[in-house]
Coordinates of C-alpha atoms and ligand atoms in Angstrom, one line a residue:
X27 CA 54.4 21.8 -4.0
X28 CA 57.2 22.7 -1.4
X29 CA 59.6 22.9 -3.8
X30 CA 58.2 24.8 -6.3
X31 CA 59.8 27.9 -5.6
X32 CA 63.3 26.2 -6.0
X33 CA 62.4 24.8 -9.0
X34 CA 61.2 28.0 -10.2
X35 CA 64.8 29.7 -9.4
X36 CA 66.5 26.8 -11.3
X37 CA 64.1 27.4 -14.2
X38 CA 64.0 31.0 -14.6
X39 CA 67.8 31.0 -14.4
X40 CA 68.7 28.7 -17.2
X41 CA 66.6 30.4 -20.2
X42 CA 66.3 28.6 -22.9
X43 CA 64.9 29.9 -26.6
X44 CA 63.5 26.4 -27.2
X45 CA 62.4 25.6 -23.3
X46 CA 59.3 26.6 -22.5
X47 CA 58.9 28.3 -18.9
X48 CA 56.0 26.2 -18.4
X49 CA 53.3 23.2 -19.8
X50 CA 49.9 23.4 -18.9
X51 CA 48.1 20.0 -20.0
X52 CA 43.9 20.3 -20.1
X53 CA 42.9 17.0 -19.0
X54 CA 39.0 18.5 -16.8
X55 CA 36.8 17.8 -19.5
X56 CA 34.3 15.0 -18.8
X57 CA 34.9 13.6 -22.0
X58 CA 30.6 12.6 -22.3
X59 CA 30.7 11.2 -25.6
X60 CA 33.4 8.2 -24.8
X61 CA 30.6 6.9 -22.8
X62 CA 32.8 5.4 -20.4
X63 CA 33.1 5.0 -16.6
X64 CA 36.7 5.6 -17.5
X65 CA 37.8 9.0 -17.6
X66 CA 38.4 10.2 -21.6
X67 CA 42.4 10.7 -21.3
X68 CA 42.7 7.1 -19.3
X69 CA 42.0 5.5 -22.0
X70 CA 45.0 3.9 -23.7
X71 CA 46.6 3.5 -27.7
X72 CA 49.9 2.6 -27.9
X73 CA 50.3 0.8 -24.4
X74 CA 49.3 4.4 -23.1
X75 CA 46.7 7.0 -21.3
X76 CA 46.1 9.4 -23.8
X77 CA 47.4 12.0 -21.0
X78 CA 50.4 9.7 -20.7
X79 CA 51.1 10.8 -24.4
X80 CA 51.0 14.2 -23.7
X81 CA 52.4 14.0 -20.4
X82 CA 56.0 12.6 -22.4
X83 CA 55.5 15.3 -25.2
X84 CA 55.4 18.3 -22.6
X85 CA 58.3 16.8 -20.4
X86 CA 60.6 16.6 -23.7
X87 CA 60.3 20.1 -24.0
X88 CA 62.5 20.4 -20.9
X89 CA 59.9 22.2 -19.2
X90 CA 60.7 23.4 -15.7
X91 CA 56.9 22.7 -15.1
X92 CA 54.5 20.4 -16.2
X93 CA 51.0 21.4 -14.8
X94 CA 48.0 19.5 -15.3
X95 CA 44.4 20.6 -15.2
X96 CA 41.4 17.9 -13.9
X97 CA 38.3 17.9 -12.2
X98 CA 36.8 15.0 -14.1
X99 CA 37.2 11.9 -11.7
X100 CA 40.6 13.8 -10.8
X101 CA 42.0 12.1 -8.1
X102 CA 41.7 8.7 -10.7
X103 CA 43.6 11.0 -13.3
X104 CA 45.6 12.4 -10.5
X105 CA 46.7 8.8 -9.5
X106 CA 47.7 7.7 -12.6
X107 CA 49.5 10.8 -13.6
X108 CA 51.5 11.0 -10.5
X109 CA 52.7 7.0 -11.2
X110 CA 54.0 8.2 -13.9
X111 CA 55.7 11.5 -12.7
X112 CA 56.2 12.0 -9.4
X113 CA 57.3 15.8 -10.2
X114 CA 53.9 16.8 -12.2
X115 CA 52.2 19.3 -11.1
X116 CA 47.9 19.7 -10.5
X117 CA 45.5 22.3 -10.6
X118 CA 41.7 22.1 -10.0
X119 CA 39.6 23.5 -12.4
X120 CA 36.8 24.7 -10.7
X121 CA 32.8 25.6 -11.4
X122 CA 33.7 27.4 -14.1
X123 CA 33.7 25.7 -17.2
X124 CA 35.6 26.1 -20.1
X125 CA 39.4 26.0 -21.7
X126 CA 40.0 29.4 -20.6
X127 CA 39.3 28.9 -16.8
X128 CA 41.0 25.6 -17.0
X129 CA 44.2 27.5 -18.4
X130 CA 43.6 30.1 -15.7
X131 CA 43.5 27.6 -13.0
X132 CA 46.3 26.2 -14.4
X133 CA 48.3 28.9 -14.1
X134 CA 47.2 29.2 -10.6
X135 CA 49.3 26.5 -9.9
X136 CA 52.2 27.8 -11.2
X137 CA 54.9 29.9 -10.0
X138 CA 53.0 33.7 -10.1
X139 CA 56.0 35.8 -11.2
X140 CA 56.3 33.0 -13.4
X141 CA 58.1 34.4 -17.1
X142 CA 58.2 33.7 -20.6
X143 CA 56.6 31.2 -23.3
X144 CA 53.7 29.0 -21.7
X145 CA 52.6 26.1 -23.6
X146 CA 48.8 25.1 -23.6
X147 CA 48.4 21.1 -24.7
X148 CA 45.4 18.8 -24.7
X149 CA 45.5 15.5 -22.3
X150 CA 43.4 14.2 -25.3
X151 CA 45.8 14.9 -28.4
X152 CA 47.8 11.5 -28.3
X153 CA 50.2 12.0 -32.0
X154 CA 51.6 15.8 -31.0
X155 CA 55.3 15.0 -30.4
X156 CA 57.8 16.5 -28.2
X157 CA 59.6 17.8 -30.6
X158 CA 56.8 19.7 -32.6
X159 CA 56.2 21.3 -29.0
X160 CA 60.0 22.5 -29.3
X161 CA 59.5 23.7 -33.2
X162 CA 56.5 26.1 -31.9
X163 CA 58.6 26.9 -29.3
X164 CA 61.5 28.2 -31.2
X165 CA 59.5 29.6 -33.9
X166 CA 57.5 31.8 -31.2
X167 CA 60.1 32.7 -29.7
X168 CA 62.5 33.7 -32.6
X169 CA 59.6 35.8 -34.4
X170 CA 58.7 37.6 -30.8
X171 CA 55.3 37.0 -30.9
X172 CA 53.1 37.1 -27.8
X173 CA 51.0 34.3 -29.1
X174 CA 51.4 31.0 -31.2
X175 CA 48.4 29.2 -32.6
X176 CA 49.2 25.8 -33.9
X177 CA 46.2 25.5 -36.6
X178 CA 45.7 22.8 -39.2
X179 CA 43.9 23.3 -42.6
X180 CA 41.6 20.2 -43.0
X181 CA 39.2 19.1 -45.2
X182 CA 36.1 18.5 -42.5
X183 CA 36.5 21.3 -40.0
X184 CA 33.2 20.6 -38.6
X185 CA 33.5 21.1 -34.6
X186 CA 36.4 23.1 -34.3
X187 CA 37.4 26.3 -33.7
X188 CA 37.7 28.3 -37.1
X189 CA 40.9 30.6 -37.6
X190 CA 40.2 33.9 -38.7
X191 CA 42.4 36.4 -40.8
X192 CA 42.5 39.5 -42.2
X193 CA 43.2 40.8 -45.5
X194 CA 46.8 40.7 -44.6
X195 CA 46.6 37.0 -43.8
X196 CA 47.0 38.2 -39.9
X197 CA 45.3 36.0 -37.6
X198 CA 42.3 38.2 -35.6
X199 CA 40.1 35.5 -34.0
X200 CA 39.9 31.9 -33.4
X201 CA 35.7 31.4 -33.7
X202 CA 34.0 28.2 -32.3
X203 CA 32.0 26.5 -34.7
X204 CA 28.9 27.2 -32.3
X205 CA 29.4 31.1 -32.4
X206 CA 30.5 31.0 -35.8
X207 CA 28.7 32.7 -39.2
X208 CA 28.1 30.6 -42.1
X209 CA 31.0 32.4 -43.2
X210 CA 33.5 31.5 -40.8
X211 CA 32.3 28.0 -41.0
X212 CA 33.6 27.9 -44.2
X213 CA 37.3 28.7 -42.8
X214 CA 39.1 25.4 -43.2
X215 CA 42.1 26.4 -41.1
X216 CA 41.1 24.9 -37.6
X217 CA 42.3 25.6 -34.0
X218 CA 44.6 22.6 -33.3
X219 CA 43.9 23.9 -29.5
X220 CA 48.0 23.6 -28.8
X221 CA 49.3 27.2 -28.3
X222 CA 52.2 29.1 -27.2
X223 CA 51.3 32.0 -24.8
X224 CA 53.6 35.1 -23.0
X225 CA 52.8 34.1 -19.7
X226 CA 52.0 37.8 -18.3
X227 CA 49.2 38.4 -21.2
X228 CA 48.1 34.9 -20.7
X229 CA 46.9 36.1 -16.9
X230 CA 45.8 39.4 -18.1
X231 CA 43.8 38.5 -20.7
X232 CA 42.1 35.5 -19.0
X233 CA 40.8 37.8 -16.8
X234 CA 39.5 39.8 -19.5
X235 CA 37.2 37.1 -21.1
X236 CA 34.0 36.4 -20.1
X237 CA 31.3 33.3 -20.5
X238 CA 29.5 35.9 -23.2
X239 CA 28.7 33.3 -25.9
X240 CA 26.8 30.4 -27.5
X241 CA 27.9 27.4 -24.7
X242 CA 28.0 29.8 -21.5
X243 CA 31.9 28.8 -21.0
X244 CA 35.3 30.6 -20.7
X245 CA 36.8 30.0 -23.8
X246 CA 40.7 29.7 -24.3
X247 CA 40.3 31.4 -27.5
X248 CA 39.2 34.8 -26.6
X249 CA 42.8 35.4 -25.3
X250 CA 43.6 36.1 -28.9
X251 CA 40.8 38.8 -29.6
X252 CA 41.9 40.3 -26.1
X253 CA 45.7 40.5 -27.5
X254 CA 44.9 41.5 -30.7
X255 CA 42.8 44.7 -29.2
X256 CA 45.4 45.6 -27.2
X257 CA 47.9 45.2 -30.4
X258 CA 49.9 42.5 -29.4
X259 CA 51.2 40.0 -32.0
X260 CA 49.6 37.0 -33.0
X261 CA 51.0 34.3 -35.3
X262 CA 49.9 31.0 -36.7
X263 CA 52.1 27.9 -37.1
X264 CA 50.6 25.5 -39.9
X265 CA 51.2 22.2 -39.4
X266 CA 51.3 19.8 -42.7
X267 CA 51.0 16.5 -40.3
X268 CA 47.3 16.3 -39.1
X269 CA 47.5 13.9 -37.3
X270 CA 49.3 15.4 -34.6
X271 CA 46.4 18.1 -34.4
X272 CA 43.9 15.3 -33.9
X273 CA 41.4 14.8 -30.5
X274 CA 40.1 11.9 -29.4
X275 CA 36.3 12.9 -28.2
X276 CA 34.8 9.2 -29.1
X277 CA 35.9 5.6 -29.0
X278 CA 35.8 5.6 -33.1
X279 CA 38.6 8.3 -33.2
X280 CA 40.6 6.2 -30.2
X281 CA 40.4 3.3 -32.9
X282 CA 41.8 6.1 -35.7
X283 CA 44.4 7.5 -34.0
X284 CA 45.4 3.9 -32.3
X285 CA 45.9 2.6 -35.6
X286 CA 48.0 5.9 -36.8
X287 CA 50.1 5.5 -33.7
X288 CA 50.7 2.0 -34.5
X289 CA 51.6 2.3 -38.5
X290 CA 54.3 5.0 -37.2
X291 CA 55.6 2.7 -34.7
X292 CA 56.0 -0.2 -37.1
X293 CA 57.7 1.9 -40.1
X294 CA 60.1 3.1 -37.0
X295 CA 60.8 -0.2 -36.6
X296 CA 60.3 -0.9 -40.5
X297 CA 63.4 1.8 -40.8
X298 CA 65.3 0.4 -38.4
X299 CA 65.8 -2.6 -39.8
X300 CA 62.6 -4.8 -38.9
X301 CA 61.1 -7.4 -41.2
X302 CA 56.9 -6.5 -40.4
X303 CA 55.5 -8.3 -42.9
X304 CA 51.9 -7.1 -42.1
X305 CA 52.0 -3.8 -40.4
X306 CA 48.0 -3.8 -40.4
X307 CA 47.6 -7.0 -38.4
X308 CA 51.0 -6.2 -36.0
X309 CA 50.2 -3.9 -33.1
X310 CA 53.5 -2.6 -31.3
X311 CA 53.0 -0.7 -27.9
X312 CA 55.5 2.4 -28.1
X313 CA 58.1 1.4 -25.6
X314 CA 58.6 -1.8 -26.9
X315 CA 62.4 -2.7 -28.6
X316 CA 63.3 -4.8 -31.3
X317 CA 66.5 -6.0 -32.5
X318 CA 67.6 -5.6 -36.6
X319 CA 67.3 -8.4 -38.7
X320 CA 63.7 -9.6 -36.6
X321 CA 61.0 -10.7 -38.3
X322 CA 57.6 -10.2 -37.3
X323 CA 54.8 -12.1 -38.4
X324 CA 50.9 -11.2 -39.2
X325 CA 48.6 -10.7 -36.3
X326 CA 51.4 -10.6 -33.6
X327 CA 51.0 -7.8 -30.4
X328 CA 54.0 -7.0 -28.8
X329 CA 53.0 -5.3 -25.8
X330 CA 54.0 -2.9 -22.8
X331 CA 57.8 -2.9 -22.2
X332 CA 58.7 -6.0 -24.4
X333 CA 61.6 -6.5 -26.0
X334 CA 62.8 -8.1 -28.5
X335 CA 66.4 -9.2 -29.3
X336 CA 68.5 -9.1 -33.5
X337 CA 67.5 -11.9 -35.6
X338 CA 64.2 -13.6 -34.0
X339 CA 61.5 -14.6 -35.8
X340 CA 58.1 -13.6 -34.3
X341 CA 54.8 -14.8 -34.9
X342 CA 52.3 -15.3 -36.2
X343 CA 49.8 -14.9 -33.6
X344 CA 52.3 -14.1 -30.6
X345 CA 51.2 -12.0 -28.3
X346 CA 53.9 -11.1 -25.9
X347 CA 53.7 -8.5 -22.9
X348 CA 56.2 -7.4 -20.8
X349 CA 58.3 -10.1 -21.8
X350 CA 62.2 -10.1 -23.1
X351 CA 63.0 -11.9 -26.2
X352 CA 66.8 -12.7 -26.6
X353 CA 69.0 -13.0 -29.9
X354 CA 67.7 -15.2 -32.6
X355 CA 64.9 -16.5 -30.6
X356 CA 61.7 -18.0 -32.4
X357 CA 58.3 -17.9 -30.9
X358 CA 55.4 -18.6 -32.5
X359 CA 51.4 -19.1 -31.6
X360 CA 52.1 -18.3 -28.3
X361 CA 51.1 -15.7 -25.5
X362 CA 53.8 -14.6 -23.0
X363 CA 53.1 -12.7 -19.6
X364 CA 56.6 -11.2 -18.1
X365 CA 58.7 -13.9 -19.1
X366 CA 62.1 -14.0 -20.5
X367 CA 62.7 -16.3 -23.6
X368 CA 66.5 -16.9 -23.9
X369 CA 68.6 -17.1 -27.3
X370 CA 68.0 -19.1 -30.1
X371 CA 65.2 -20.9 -27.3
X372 CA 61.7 -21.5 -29.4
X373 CA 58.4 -21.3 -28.2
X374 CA 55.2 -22.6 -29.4
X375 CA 53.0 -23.5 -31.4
X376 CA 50.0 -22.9 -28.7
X377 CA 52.2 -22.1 -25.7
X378 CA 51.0 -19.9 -22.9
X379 CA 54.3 -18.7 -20.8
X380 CA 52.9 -17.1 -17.2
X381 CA 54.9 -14.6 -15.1
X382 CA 58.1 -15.6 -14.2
X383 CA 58.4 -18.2 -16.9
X384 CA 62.7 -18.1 -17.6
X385 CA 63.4 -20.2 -20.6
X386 CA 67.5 -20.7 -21.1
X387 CA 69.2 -20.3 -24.6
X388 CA 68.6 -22.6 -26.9
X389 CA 65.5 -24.4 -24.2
X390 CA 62.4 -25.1 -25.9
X391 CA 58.3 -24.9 -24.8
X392 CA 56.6 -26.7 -27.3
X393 CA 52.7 -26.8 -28.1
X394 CA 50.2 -27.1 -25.3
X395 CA 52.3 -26.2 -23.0
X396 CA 51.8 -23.6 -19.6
X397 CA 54.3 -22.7 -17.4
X398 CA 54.6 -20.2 -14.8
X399 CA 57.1 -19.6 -12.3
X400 CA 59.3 -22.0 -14.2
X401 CA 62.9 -21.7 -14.5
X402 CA 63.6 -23.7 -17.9
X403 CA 67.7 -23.8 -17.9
X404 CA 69.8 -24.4 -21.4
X405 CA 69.1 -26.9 -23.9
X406 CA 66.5 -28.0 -21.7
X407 CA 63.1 -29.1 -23.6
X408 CA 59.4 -28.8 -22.3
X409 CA 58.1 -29.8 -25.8
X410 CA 54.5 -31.3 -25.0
X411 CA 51.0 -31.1 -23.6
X412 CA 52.8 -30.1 -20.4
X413 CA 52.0 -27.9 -17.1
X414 CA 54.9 -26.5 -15.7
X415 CA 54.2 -24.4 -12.4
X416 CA 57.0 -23.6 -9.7
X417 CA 59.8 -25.4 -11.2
X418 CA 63.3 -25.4 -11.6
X419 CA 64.7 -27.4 -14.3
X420 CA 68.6 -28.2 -14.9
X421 CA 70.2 -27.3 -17.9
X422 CA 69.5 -30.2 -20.6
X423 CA 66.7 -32.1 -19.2
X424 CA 63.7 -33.7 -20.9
X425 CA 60.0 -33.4 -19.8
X426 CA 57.9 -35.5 -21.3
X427 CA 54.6 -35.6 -23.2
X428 CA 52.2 -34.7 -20.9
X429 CA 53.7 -34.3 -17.9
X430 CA 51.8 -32.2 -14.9
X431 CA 53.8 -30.3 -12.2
X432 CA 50.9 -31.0 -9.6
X433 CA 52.3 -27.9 -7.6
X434 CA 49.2 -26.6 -5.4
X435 CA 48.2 -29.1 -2.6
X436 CA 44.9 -26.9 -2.5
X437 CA 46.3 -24.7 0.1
X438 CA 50.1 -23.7 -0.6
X439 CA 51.8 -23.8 -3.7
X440 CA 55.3 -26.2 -3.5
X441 CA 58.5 -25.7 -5.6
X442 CA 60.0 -28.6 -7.6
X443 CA 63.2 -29.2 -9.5
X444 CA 64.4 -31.6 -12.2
X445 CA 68.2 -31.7 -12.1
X446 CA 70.5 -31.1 -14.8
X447 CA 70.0 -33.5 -18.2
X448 CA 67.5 -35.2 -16.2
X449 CA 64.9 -36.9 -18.3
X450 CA 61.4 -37.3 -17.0
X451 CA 58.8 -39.8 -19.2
X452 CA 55.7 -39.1 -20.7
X453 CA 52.3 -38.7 -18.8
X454 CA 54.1 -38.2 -14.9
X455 CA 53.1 -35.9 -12.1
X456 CA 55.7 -34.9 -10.2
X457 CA 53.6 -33.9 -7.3
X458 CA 55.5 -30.9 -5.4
X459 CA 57.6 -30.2 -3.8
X460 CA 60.1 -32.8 -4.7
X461 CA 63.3 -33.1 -6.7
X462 CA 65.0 -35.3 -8.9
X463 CA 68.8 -34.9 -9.1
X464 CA 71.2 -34.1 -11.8
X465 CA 71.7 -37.2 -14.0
X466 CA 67.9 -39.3 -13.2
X467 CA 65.5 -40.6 -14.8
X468 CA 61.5 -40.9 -14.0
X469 CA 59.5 -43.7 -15.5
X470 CA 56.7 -42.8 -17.7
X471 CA 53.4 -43.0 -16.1
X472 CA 55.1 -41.9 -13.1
X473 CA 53.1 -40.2 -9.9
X474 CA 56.3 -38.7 -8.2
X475 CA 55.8 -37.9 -4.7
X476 CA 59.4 -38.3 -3.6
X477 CA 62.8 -37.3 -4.5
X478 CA 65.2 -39.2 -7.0
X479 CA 68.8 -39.5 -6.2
X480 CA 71.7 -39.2 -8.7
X481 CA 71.6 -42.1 -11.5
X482 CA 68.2 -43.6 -10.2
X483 CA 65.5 -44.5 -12.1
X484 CA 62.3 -43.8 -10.4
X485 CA 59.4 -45.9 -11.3
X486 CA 55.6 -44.9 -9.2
X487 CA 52.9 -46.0 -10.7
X488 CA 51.2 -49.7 -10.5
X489 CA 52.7 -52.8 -11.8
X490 CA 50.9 -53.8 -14.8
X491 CA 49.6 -57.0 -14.7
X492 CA 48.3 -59.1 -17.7
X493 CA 44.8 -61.7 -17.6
X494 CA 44.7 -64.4 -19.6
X495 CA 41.5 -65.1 -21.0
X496 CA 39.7 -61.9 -20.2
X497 CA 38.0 -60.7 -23.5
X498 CA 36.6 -64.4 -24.2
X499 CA 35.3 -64.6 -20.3
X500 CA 34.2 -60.9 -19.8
X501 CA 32.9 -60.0 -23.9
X502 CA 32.2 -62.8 -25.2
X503 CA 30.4 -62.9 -28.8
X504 CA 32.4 -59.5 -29.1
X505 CA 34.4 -58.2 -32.2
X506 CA 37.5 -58.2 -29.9
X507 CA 36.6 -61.4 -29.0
X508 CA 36.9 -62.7 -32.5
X509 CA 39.7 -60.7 -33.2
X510 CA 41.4 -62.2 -30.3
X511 CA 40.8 -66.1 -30.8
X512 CA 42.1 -64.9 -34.8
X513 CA 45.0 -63.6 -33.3
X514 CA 45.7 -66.4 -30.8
X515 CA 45.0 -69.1 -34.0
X516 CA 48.0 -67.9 -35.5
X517 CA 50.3 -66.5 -32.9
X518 CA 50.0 -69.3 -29.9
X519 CA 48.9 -68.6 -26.4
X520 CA 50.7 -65.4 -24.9
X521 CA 54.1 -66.0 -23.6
X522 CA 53.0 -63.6 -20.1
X523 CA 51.2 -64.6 -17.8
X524 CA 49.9 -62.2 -15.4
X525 CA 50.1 -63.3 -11.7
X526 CA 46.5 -63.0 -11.0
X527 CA 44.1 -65.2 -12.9
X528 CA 41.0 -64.1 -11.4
X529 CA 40.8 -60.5 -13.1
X530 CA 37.1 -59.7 -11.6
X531 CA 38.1 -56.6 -11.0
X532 CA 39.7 -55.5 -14.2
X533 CA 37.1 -54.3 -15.1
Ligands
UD1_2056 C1 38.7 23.3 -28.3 C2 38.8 24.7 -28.8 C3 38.7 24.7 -30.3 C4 39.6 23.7 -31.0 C5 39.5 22.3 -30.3 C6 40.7 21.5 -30.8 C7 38.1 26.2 -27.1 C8 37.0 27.1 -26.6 N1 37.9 25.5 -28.2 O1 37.4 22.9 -28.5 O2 38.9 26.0 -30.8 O3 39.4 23.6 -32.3 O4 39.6 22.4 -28.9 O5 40.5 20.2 -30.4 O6 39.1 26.1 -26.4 N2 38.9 21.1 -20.9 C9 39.2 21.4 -19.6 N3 38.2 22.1 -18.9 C10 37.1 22.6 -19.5 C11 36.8 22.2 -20.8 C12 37.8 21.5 -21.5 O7 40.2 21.1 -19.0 O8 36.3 23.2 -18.8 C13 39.9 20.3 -21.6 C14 39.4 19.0 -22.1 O9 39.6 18.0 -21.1 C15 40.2 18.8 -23.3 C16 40.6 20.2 -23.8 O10 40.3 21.0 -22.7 O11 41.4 18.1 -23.0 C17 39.7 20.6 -25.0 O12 38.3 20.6 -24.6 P1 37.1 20.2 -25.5 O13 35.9 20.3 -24.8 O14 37.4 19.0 -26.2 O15 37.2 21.5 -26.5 P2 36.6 21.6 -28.0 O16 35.2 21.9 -27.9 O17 37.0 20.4 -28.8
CA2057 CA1 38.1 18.3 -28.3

């Protein structure tokens, strides 16, 4: 708040026709029928708050301010809005309910000589876009009108507030459906509840309406009744995209308007040269990127601030978030956390890549495998059944089938690193930390629990030992045991002998 009035110096001296002076975004209302602990506009589509939406829509206007109204659970909506933009500013709404006093307390946090066109968003209008805010703008500005309604005509206007003209098609009113007539329910053109305001009969008028009406609250709309009897101008803008007039007041409209959001992100990424071959079963959070000539596959979620490199194949089934896909990649059936998945590397089927999981170009992490902390270099292959936690491996190397990075001793985890074209055999635990040089193999079966020098072969695990005559002593009568004495028939006695003879406790 200290430097508001600096701000405010910088913004009043730069006018701007399609700048507004100022945004105030209502985000106070309890939001009761989301039935959520969460407030309403916390609630995410798109891989954002529904106030995050319009938080990003007011700042592209180039706004000078950006205030937002709470009092529902505000310091949680303060919180979150202030991670997101440090520069926002907050007003309380207080006792008084209703759109007008939140406007009005909105205000209040503004600059008070502040000048010129003041927008009025929802924190709960998710589609309106940035630049639609700059189109009312312009248009209020170029016609000179004191007030701009953005209104919708829809075919179920049940619930909001009906636009009233005159003969001359002049708008007069904006009428809640509460208050309205059976007449004026029949209106069809509907309050979108976005608005462009002169900021100095914005304050006057507020103070002009009063709680006189069916739901006891300062209503917003009045201003326009207020304006009109004092014979200032009030102008409509239609707008043909629905959509972007569209509130989310339950959990079934966040599902709509989700699912909206999403089919316009995938034909964005449809038109710019992205292969979605089910857009209904692909769910792309807004920030994510992805290169031309990618092709994503059905029921794949490509999350938060992933991104995806030219030519990959995707899918189906990936879910990646927060996680950079390079060129010509290919991942598929496989769930990604903050990883990075280097070129023409492949991933999957059934892989589960945790933070920090670094896979070179060209590497591979094949089915069943988790990593995490796990620096994969290039070329190198983690292709089975394998757990790979706090590891470095070289450039090349081989883990086999089934082998377990035993990296947490129940009270630290421990780093471990396979060198370069280093090959380690099926079924090993390397138990951590150790590390195996560049140019070393480990014998399958292996329990590693120390480090493996340049051209070694490390073998840990018991010597197997062979004894004779077993089956026949220990199941006799058995199907193994006739199968045995068959086999022997034909093929001789073994040739091995193991050392021990005894073999009571083989068991
Ligand atoms: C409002 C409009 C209605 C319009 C509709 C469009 C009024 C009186 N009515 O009705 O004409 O068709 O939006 O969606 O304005 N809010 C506050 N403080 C409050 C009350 C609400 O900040 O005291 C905020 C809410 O958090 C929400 C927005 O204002 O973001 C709209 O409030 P809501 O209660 O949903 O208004 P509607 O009844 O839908
Ligand atoms: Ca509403």
């Amino acid at each position: 708040m200290a430097n508001v009035s600096t701000a405010y110096t910088l913004g009043a001296s730069c006018v701007n026709a399609t700048r507004p002076a100022a945004v105030v975004i209502l985000a106070a209302g309890e939001g009761t029928r989301m039935k959520s602990d969460l407030p309403k506009v916390l609630h995410p589509i798109g891989g954002h708050a529904l106030v995050s939406h319009a938080i990003r829509a007011a700042r592209s206007t180039g706004a000078p301010f950006v205030a937002v109204v709470v009092r529902h659970q505000r310091d949680r909506v303060v919180e979150h809005c202030r991670s997101l933009d440090p520069d926002l500013l907050f007003a309380d709404q207080d006792d008084i309910m209703g759109t007008g006093r939140a406007v009005e307390c909105g205000l209040a946090a503004l600059p008070e000589d502040l000048e010129g066109p003041v927008l009025v968003t929802s924190g709960d209008v998710p589609l309106l876009t940035g630049e639609t805010l700059v189109e009312v703008t312009r248009r209020h500005v170029e016609s000179g009108s004191d007030i701009t309604l953005v209104t919708a005509r829809v075919p179920k206007p049940f619930g909001y507030g009906r636009v009233v003209r005159d003969n001359n098609g002049s708008v007069t009113a904006i009428v809640e459906e509460k208050d309205a007539t059976d007449e004026e329910r029949a209106i069809t053109e509907i309050n979108s509840g976005i608005y462009v305001f002169d900021a100095a009969l914005l304050r006057s008028a507020l103070g002009k309406v009063t709680t006189d009406n069916a739901q006891g609250e300062k209503y917003l709309t009045d201003v326009v009744k207020v304006a009109k009897a004092e014979g200032r101008s009030v102008q409509a803008h239609v707008l043909d995209d629905l959509w972007q007039t569209e509130g989310v007041n339950d959990r079934v409209q966040l599902a709509t308007l989700g699912r909206v959001l999403n089919q316009r992100t995938c034909e964005r990424h449809m038109r710019a040269g992205v292969t979605i071959v089910d857009p209904a079963t692909t769910w792309i959070d807004v920030d994510v990127t992805i290169g031309r000539d990618t092709t994503i596959l059905p029921g794949t979620q490509l999350l938060g601030a992933t991104s995806v490199g030219a030519g990959c194949e995707i899918g189906p089934e990936v879910t990646l978030r927060d996680t950079v896909v390079k060129d010509r990649a290919s991942v598929t059936r496989a769930v990604a956390n903050l990883a990075v998945i280097g070129e023409e590397a492949t991933v999957g089927p059934y892989s589960y890549l945790r933070p920090n999981t670094v896979l070179g170009a060209r590497g591979k992490i094949g089915g069943f495998v988790e990593t995490k902390n796990a620096d994969i270099g290039e070329g190198a292959k983690v292709p089975h059944l394998t757990y790979c936690g706090d590891a470095t491996i070289g450039e090349g190397a081989n883990i086999g089938a089934g082998t377990i990075f035993a990296n947490y001793d129940g009270v630290k985890k421990h780093h471990s690193t396979i060198g370069k074209h280093s090959f380690v055999g099926s079924d090993s635990v390397i138990v951590s930390p150790v590390t195996v040089a560049d140019g070393a193999y480990v014998a399958a079966g292996s329990a590693l629990t120390q480090d493996v020098l340049p051209g070694q072969m490390a073998i840990a695990r018991g010597v197997q030992r062979n004894i004779d005559g077993w089956v026949e002593k220990a199941r006799p009568g058995t199907k193994t045991a006739e199968a045995a004495r068959a086999a022997a028939s034909q093929t001789g006695p073994p040739h091995t002998r193991s050392s021990n003879r005894e073999g009571d406790d083989a068991q």
